[in-house]
Coordinates of C-alpha atoms in Angstrom, one line a residue:
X30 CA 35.0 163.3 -118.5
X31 CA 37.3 164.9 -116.2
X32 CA 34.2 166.7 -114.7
X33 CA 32.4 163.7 -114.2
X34 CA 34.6 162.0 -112.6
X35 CA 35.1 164.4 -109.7
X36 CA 31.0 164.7 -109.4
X37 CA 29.7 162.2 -107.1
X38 CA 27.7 159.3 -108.3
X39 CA 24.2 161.3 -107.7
X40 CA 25.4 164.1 -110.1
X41 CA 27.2 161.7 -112.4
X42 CA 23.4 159.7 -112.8
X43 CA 22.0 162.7 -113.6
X44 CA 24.3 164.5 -115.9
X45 CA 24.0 161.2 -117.6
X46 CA 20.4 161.1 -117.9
X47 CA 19.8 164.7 -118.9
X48 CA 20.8 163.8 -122.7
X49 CA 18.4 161.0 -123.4
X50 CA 15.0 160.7 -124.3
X51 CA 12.7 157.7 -123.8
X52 CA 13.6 156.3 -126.5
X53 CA 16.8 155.5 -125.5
X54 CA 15.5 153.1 -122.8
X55 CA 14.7 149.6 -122.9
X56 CA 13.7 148.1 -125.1
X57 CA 16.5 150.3 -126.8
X58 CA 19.9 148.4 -127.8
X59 CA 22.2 149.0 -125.2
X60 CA 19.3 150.8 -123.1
X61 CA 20.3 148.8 -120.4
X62 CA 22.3 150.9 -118.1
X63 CA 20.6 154.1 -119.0
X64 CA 17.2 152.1 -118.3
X65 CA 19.1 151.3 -114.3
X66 CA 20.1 154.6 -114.1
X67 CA 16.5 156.4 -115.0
X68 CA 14.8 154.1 -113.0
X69 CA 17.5 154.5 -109.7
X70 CA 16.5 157.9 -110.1
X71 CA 12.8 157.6 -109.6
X72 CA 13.2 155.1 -107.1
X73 CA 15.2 158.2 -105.3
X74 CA 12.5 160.6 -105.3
X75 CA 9.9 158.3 -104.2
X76 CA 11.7 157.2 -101.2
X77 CA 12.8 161.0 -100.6
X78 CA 8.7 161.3 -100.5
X79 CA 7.9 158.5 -98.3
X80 CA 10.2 160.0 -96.0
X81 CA 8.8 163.3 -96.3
X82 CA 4.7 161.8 -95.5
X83 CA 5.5 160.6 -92.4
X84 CA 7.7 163.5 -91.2
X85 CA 5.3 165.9 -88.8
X86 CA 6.8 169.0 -89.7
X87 CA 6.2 168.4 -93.1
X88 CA 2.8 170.3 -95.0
X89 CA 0.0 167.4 -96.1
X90 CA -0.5 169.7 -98.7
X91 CA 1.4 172.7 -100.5
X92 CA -2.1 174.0 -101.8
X93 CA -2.9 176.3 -104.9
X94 CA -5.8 177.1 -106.5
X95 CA -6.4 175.4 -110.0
X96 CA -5.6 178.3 -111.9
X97 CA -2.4 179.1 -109.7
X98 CA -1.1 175.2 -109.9
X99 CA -1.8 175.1 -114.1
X100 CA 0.5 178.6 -114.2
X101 CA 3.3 177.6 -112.1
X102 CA 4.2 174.3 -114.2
X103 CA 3.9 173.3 -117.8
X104 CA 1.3 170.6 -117.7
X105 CA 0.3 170.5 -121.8
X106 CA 1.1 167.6 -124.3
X107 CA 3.8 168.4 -126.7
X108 CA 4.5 167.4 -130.1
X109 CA 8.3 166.2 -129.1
X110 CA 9.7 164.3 -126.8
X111 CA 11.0 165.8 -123.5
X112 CA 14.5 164.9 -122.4
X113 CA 14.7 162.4 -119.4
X114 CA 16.0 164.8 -116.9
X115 CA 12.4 166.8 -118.1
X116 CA 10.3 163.7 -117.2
X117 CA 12.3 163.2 -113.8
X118 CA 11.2 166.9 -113.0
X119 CA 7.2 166.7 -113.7
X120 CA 7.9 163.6 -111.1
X121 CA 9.5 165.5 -108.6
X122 CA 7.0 168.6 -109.5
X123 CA 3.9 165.8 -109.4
X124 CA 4.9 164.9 -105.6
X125 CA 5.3 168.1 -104.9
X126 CA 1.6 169.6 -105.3
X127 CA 0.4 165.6 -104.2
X128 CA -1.4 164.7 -100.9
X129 CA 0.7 163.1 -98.3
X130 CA -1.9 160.7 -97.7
X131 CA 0.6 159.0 -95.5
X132 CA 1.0 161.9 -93.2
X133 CA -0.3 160.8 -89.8
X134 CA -2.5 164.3 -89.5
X135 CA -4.1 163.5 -93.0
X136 CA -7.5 162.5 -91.5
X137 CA -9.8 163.4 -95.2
X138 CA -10.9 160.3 -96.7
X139 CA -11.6 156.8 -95.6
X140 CA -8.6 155.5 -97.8
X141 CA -5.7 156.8 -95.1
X142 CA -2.1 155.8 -94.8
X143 CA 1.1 153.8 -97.0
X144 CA 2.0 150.4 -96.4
X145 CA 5.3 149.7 -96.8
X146 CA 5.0 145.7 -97.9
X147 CA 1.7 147.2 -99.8
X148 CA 3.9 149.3 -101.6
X149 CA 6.0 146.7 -102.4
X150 CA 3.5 144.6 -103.5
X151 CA 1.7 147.7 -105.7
X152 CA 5.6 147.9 -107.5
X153 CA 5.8 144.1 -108.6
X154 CA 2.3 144.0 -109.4
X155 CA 2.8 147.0 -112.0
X156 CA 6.3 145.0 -113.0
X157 CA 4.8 142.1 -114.0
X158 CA 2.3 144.0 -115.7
X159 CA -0.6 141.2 -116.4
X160 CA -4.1 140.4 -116.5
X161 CA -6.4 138.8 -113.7
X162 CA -8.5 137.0 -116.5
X163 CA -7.0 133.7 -116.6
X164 CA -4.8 131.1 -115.2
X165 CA -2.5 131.2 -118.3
X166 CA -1.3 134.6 -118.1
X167 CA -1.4 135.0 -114.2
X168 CA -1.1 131.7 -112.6
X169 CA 0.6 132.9 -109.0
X170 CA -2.0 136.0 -108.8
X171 CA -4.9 133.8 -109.7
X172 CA -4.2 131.3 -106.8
X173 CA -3.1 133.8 -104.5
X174 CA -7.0 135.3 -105.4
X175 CA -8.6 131.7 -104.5
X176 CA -6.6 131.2 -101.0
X177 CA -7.2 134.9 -100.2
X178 CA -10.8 134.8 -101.3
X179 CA -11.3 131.5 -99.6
X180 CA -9.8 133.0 -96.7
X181 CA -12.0 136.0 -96.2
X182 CA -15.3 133.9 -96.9
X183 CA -13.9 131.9 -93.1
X184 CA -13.5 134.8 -91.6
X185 CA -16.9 135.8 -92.5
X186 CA -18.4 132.4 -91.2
X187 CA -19.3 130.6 -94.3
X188 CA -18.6 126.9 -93.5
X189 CA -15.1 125.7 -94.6
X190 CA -14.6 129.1 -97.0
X191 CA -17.1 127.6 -99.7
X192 CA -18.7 130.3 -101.8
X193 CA -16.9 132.7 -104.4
X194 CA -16.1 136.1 -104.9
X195 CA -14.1 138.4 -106.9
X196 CA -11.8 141.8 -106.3
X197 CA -13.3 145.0 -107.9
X198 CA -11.8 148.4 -108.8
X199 CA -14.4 149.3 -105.7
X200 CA -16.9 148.9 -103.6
X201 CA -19.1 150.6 -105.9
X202 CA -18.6 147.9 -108.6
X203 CA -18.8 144.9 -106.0
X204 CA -22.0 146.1 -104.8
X205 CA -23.2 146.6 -108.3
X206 CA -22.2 142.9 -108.6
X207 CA -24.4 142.1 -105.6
X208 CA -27.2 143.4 -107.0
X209 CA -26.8 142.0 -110.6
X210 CA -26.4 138.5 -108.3
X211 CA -29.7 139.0 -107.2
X212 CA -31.7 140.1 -109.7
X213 CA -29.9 137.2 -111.9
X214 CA -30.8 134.7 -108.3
X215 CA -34.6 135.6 -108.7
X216 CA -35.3 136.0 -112.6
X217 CA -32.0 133.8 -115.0
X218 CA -34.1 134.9 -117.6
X219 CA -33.5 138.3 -117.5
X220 CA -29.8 137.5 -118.9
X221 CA -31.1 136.6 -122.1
X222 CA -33.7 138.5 -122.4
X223 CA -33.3 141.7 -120.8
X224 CA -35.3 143.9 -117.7
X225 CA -38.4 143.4 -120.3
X226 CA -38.4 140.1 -119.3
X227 CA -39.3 140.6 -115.4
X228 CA -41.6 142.5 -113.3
X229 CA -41.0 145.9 -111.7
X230 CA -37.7 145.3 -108.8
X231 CA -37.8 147.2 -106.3
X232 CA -34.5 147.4 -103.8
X233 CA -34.0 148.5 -100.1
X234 CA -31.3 150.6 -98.2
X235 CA -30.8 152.8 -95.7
X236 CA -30.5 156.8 -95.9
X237 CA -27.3 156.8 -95.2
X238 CA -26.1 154.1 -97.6
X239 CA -22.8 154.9 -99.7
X240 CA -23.6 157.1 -102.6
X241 CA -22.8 154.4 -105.3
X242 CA -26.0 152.3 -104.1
X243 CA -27.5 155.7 -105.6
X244 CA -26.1 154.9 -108.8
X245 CA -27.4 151.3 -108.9
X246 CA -30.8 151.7 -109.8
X247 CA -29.7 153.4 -112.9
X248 CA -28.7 149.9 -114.0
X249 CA -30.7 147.3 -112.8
X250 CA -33.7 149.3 -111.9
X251 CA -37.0 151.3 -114.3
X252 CA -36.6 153.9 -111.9
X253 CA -34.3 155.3 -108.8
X254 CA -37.6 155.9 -107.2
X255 CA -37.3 151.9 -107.0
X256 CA -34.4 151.9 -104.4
X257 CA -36.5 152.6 -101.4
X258 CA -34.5 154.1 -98.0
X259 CA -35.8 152.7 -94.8
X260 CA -35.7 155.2 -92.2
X261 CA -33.3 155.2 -89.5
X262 CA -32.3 155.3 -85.4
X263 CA -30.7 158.9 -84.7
X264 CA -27.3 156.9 -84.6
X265 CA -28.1 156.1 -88.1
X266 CA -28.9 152.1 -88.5
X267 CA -31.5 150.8 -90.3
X268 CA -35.5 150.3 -88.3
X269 CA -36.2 146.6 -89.2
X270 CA -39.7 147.3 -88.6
X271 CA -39.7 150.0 -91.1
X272 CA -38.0 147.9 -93.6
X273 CA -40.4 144.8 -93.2
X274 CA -43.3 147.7 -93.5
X275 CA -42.0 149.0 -96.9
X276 CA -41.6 145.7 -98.0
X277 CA -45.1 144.8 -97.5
X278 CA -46.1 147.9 -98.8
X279 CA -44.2 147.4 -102.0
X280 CA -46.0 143.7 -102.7
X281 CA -49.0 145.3 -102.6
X282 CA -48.4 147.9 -105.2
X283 CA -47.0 145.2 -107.4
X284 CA -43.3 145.6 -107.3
X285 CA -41.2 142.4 -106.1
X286 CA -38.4 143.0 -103.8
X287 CA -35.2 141.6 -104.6
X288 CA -32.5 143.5 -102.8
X289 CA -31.7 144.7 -99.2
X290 CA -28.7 145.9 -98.7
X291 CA -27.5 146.2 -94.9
X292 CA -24.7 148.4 -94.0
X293 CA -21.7 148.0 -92.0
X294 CA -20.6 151.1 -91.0
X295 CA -22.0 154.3 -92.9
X296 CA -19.8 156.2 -94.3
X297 CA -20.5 159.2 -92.2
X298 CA -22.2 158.2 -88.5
X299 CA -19.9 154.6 -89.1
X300 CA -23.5 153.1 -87.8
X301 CA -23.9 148.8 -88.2
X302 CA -27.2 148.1 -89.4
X303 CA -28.8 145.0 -87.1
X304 CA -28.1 142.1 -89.3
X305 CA -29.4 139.8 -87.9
X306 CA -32.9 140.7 -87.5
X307 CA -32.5 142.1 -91.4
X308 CA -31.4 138.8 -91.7
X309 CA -34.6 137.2 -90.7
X310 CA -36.9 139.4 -92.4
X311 CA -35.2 138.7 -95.8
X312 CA -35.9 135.3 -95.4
X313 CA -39.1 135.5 -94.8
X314 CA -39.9 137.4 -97.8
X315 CA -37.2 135.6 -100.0
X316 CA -35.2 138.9 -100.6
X317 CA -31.4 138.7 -101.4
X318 CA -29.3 140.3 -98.5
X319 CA -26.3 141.8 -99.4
X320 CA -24.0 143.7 -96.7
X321 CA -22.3 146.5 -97.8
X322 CA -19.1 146.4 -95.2
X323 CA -17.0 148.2 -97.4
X324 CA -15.6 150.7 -94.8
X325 CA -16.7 148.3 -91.6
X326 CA -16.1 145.3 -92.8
X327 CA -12.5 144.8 -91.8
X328 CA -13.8 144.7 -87.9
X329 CA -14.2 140.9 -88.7
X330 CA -10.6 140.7 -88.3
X331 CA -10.9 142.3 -85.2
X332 CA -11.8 140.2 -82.1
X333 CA -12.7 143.3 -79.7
X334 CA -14.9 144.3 -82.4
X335 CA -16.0 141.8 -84.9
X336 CA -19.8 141.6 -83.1
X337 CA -20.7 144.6 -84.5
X338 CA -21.4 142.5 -87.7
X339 CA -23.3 139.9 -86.3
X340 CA -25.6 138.3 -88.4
X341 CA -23.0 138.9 -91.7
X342 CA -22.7 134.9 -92.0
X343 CA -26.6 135.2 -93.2
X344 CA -26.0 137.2 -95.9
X345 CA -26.0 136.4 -99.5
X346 CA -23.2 138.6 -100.5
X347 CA -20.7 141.0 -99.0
X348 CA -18.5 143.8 -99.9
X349 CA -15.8 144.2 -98.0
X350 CA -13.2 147.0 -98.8
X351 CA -9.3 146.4 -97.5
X352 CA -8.3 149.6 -99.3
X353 CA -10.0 151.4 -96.1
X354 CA -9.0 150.0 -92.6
X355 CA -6.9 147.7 -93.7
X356 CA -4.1 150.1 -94.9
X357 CA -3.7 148.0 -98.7
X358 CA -3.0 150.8 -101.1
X359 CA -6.2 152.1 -103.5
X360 CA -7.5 149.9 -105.1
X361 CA -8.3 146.5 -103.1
X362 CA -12.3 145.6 -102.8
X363 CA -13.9 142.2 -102.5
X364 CA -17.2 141.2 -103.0
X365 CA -17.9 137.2 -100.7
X366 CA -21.2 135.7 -102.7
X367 CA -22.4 132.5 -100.4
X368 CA -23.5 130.5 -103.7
X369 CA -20.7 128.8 -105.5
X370 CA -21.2 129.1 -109.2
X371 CA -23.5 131.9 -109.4
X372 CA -21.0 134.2 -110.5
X373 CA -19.9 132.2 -113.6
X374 CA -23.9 131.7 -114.0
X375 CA -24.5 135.4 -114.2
X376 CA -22.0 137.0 -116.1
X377 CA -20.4 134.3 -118.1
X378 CA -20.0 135.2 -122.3
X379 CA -18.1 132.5 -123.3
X380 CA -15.6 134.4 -125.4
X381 CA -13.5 132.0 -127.2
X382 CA -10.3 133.8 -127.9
X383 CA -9.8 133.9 -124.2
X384 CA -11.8 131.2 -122.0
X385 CA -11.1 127.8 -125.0
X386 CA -12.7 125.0 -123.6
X387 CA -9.8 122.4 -124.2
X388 CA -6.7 123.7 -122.3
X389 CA -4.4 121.6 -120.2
X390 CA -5.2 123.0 -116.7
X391 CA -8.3 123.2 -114.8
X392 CA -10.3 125.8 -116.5
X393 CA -12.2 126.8 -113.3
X394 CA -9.1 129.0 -112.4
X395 CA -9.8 131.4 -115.3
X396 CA -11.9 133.9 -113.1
X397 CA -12.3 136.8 -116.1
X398 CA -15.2 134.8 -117.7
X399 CA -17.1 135.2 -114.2
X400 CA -16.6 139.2 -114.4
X401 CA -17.9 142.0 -116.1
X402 CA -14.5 143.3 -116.8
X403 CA -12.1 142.4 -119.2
X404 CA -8.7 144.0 -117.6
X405 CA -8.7 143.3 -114.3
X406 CA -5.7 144.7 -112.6
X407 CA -3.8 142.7 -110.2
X408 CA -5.3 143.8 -106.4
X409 CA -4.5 140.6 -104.5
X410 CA -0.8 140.8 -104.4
X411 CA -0.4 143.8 -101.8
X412 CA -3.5 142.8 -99.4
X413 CA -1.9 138.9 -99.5
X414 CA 1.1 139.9 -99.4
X415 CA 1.0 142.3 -96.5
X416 CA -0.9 139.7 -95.3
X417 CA 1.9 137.3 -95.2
X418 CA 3.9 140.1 -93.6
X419 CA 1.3 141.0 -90.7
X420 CA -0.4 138.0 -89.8
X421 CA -4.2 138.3 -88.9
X422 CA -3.0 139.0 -85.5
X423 CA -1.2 142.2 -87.1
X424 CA -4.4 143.8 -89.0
X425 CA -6.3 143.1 -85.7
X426 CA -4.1 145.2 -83.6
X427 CA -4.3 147.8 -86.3
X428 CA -7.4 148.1 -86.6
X429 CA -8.0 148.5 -82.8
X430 CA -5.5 150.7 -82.4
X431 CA -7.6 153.0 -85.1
X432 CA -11.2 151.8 -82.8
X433 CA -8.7 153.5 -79.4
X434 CA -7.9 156.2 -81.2
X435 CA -11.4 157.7 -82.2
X436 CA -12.7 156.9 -78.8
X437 CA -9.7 158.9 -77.4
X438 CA -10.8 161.9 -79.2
X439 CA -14.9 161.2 -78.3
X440 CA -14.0 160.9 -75.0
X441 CA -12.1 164.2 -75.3
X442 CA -14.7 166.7 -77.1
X443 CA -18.2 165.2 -76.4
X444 CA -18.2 167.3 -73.1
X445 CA -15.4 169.9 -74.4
X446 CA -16.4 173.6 -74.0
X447 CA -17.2 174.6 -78.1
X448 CA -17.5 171.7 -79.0
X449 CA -21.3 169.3 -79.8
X450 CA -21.8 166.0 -80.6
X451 CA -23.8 165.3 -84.0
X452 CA -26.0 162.3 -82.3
X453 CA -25.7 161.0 -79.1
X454 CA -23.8 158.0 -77.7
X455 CA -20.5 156.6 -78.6
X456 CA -19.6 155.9 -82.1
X457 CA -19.5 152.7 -83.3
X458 CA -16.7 152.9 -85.6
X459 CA -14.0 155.4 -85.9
X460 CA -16.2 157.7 -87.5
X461 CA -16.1 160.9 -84.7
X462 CA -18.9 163.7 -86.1
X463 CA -19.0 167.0 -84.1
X464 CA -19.7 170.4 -84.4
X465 CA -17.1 173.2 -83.5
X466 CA -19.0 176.8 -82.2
X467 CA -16.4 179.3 -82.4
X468 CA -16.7 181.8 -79.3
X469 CA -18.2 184.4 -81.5
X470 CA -21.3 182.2 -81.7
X471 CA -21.4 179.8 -78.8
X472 CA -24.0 181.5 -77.2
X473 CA -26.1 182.9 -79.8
X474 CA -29.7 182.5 -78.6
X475 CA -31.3 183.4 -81.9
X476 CA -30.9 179.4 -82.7
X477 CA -31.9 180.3 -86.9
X478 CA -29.3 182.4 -87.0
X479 CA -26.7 180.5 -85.0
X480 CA -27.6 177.4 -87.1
X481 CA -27.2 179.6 -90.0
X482 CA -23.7 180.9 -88.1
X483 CA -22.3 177.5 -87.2
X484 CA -23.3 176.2 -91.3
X485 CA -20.0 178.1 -92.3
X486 CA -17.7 177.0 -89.5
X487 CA -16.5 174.1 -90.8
X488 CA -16.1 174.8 -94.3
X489 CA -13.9 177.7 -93.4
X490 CA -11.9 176.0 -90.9
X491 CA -11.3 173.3 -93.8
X492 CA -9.9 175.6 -96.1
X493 CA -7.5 177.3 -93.7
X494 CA -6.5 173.7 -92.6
X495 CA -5.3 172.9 -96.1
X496 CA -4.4 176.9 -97.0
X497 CA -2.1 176.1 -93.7
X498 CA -1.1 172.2 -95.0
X499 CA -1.0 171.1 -91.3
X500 CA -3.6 168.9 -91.6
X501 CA -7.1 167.4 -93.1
X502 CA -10.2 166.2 -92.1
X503 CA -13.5 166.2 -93.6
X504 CA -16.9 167.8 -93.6
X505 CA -20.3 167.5 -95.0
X506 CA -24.2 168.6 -94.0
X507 CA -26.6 165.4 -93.3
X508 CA -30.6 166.2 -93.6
X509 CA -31.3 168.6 -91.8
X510 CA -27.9 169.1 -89.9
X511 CA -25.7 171.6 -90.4
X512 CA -22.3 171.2 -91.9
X513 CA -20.4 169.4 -89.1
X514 CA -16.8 167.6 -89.0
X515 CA -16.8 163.9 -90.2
X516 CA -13.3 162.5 -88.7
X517 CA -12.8 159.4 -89.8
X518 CA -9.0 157.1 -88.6
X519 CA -7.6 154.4 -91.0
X520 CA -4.7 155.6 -90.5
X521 CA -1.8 153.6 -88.6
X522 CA 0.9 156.0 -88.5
X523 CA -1.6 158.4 -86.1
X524 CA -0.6 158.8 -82.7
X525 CA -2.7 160.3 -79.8
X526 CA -0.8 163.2 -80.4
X527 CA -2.0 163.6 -83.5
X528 CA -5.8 163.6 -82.2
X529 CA -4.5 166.5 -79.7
X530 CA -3.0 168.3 -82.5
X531 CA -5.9 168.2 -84.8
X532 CA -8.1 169.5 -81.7
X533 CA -5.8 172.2 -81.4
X534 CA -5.6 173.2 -84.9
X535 CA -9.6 173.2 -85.0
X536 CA -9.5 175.9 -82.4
X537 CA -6.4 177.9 -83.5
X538 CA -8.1 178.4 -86.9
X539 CA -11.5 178.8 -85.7
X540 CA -11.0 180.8 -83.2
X541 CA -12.0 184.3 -85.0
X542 CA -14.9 182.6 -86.7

């Protein structure tokens, strides 16, 4: 007791801790205080981490190898319970071996940065601990859905908001939903009595579509010969011409198209797909358009940049993915459907011991019966909420700030000695792809073999970057293109500096290549 007593109160919480198991927490008798105390603790090494991601001269990764990582900890389940000071160590050892996807030089994945009112948000959300699937057990997050929703549909164009929607785990799901809208819009029947029930479907897309669209025809299609890719500009958006020629082409063998779905910004070139004049070809053949605008779709909150989706009020349906430039922590994705009512139409089962027809409140606020899921986990707190905390007039500035940034570091490589551009022209989103030749192959004139050469630049330059943990940024071969860098910025702690530092870095390690 003495002891104690001279410790101070950091020591004192975790001498007290190390005795007790969970069990001894709430709901425990008297688990109050130790439940405070356990808690305080965690609370300390996540803000110890947070402060750590955005520090500079901190590693974005301490990497191992999977075999090194499952040595150097004890991962496996035991039969008893660990102590609580255990559990606050595999915390602290969790974090440790973690990506600082916060760090300002992280540059790997679309999904880039921490919110601070996000995080917030992502804590009371896992507090309250409910369920999106009716009013009566989340009445504040189902109305903060509708507004935010409602909201998002204006920004889009729809007149006065009207329409519906729903948030997804992803943009995967929501464009599934798109395409189950669709198929549903053309043929109802098919909802009682299954794909047997309609003709052959065939679907459009470009080549460079997001690899869930891949997945799709698994599900809604006989075939995934039956998602056709239209061929593209260099730049990597969509030939109308091609796609009206492909329709016509399909008719003829029998299919009926159903689907196009336009893209708003690729995940690797970052390209817009003309929407407009998709538009006006999917009316003419009465085809469902849906835009995927999962990574660009957040431009519409950007008045510098918002025209690159022209056209996206025409669409039937859109996925658009906040998770991604707007900053709102994994997972936040929304699919905008035009039709009111469709939703409910298509997916609604009618299960009684969750949607019962005579409760007191309006019944059209319990969304789960318009959803294939049953849990749905509570997105909409941390994109309204940060929202609330931003203004529109705070995403906008940064997501051009992210737009500045990418065309800072085109405008510094495109004509940089050692470094080529993978298509010409400037990108349209913050998607920056480029080769790197090392000056041990820069002026190879065998091109085979310095095409062979430059394939293993990148992929060694990656691993050094994270054997180094200074810094991240992504690579990946695209037809017949080598394996070239794919820098992508969502992130709003990155600086200029940061874009100098990563150029750096790419020659430092490469330099012996």
């Amino acid at each position: 007791k003495n002891l104690l007593q001279n410790m101070n109160h950091k020591c004192r919480c975790f001498c007290f801790i190390y005795f007790y198991f969970f069990a001894d927490l709430l709901p425990a008798s008297d688990g109050d205080i130790k439940t405070m105390t356990f808690l305080q603790e965690v609370v300390d090494i996540l803000l110890a981490y947070i402060v750590e991601s955005f520090d500079r001269e901190t590693k974005v990764i301490d990497f191992h190898y999977p075999n090194e990582l499952l040595q150097m900890n004890n991962w496996e389940l035991q039969d008893e319970p660990a102590t609580l000071d255990d559990i606050l160590i595999s915390c602290r050892a969790t974090l440790k071996y973690a990506i600082k996807t916060a760090h300002p030089r992280y540059f790997n994945q679309l999904s880039t940065g921490l919110d601070m009112v996000g995080l917030a948000a992502d804590w009371l959300t896992s507090t309250a601990n409910t369920n999106m699937f009716t009013y009566e057990v989340a009445p504040v997050f189902v109305l903060l859905e509708y507004v935010t929703l409602k909201k998002m549909r204006e920004i889009i164009g729809w007149s006065d908001g009207r329409g519906d929607g729903i948030f997804s785990p992803g943009g995967a799901i929501s464009n599934m939903y798109a395409m189950l809208l669709a198929r549903f819009k053309m043929f109802p029947e098919v909802k009682e009595k299954g794909m047997s029930s309609v003709p052959r479907l065939v679907a459009f897309t470009s080549e460079h579509v997001a690899f869930s669209c891949c997945h799709l025809p698994l599900l809604f299609l006989t075939s995934s010969s039956e998602l056709n890719d239209v061929f593209l500009f260099c730049s990597g958006k969509l030939i109308p011409a091609d796609l009206e020629r492909r329709i016509l082409e399909a008719k003829q063998k029998g299919f009926v198209p159903f689907f196009v779905s336009a893209t708003a910004g690729t995940t690797v070139y970052g390209a817009f797909d003309p929407l407009i004049a998709i538009s006006d070809i999917c009316r003419k053949y009465n085809i469902w358009m849906h835009v995927d605008g999962a990574w660009g779709g957040s431009l519409l909150m950007s008045r510098r940049h918002r025209w690159k989706l022209d056209g996206v009020e025409r669409a039937n349906s859109v996925t658009w993915n906040p998770h991604k430039m707007m900053s709102v922590p994994l997972q936040c994705s929304a699919l905008l459907v035009r039709e009111e009512g469709l939703m409910q139409n298509c997916n609604q089962m009618h299960a009684c011991y969750l949607f019962q027809q005579d409760k007191h409140y309006d019944l059209s606020y319990d969304t789960g019966d318009k959803a294939l899921q049953c849990g749905r986990h509570v997105d909409i707190f941390k994109l309204w909420l940060m929202w609330r905390a931003k203004g529109t007039i705070g995403f906008e500035a940064q997501i051009d700030k992210c737009l500045e940034l990418s065309e800072y570091l085109y405008n510094k490589i495109k004509d940089r000695e050692g470094y080529e551009m993978v298509f010409d022209g400037k990108p349209q989103h913050t998607n920056v792809c480029f080769w790197y030749l090392p000056p041990g192959i820069r002026y190879m004139e065998d091109k085979e073999e310095k095409k062979k050469h430059l394939h293993k630049v990148a992929p060694v330059i990656k691993a050094r970057m994270m054997e180094y943990g200074t810094t991240m940024v992504s690579y990946q071969p695209q037809g017949d293109k080598v394996n070239f860098f794919r820098m992508v910025i969502s992130n709003p702690a990155a600086t200029f500096e940061d874009i100098d530092f990563l150029i750096e870095e790419i020659e430092r390690l490469g330099q012996d290549l």
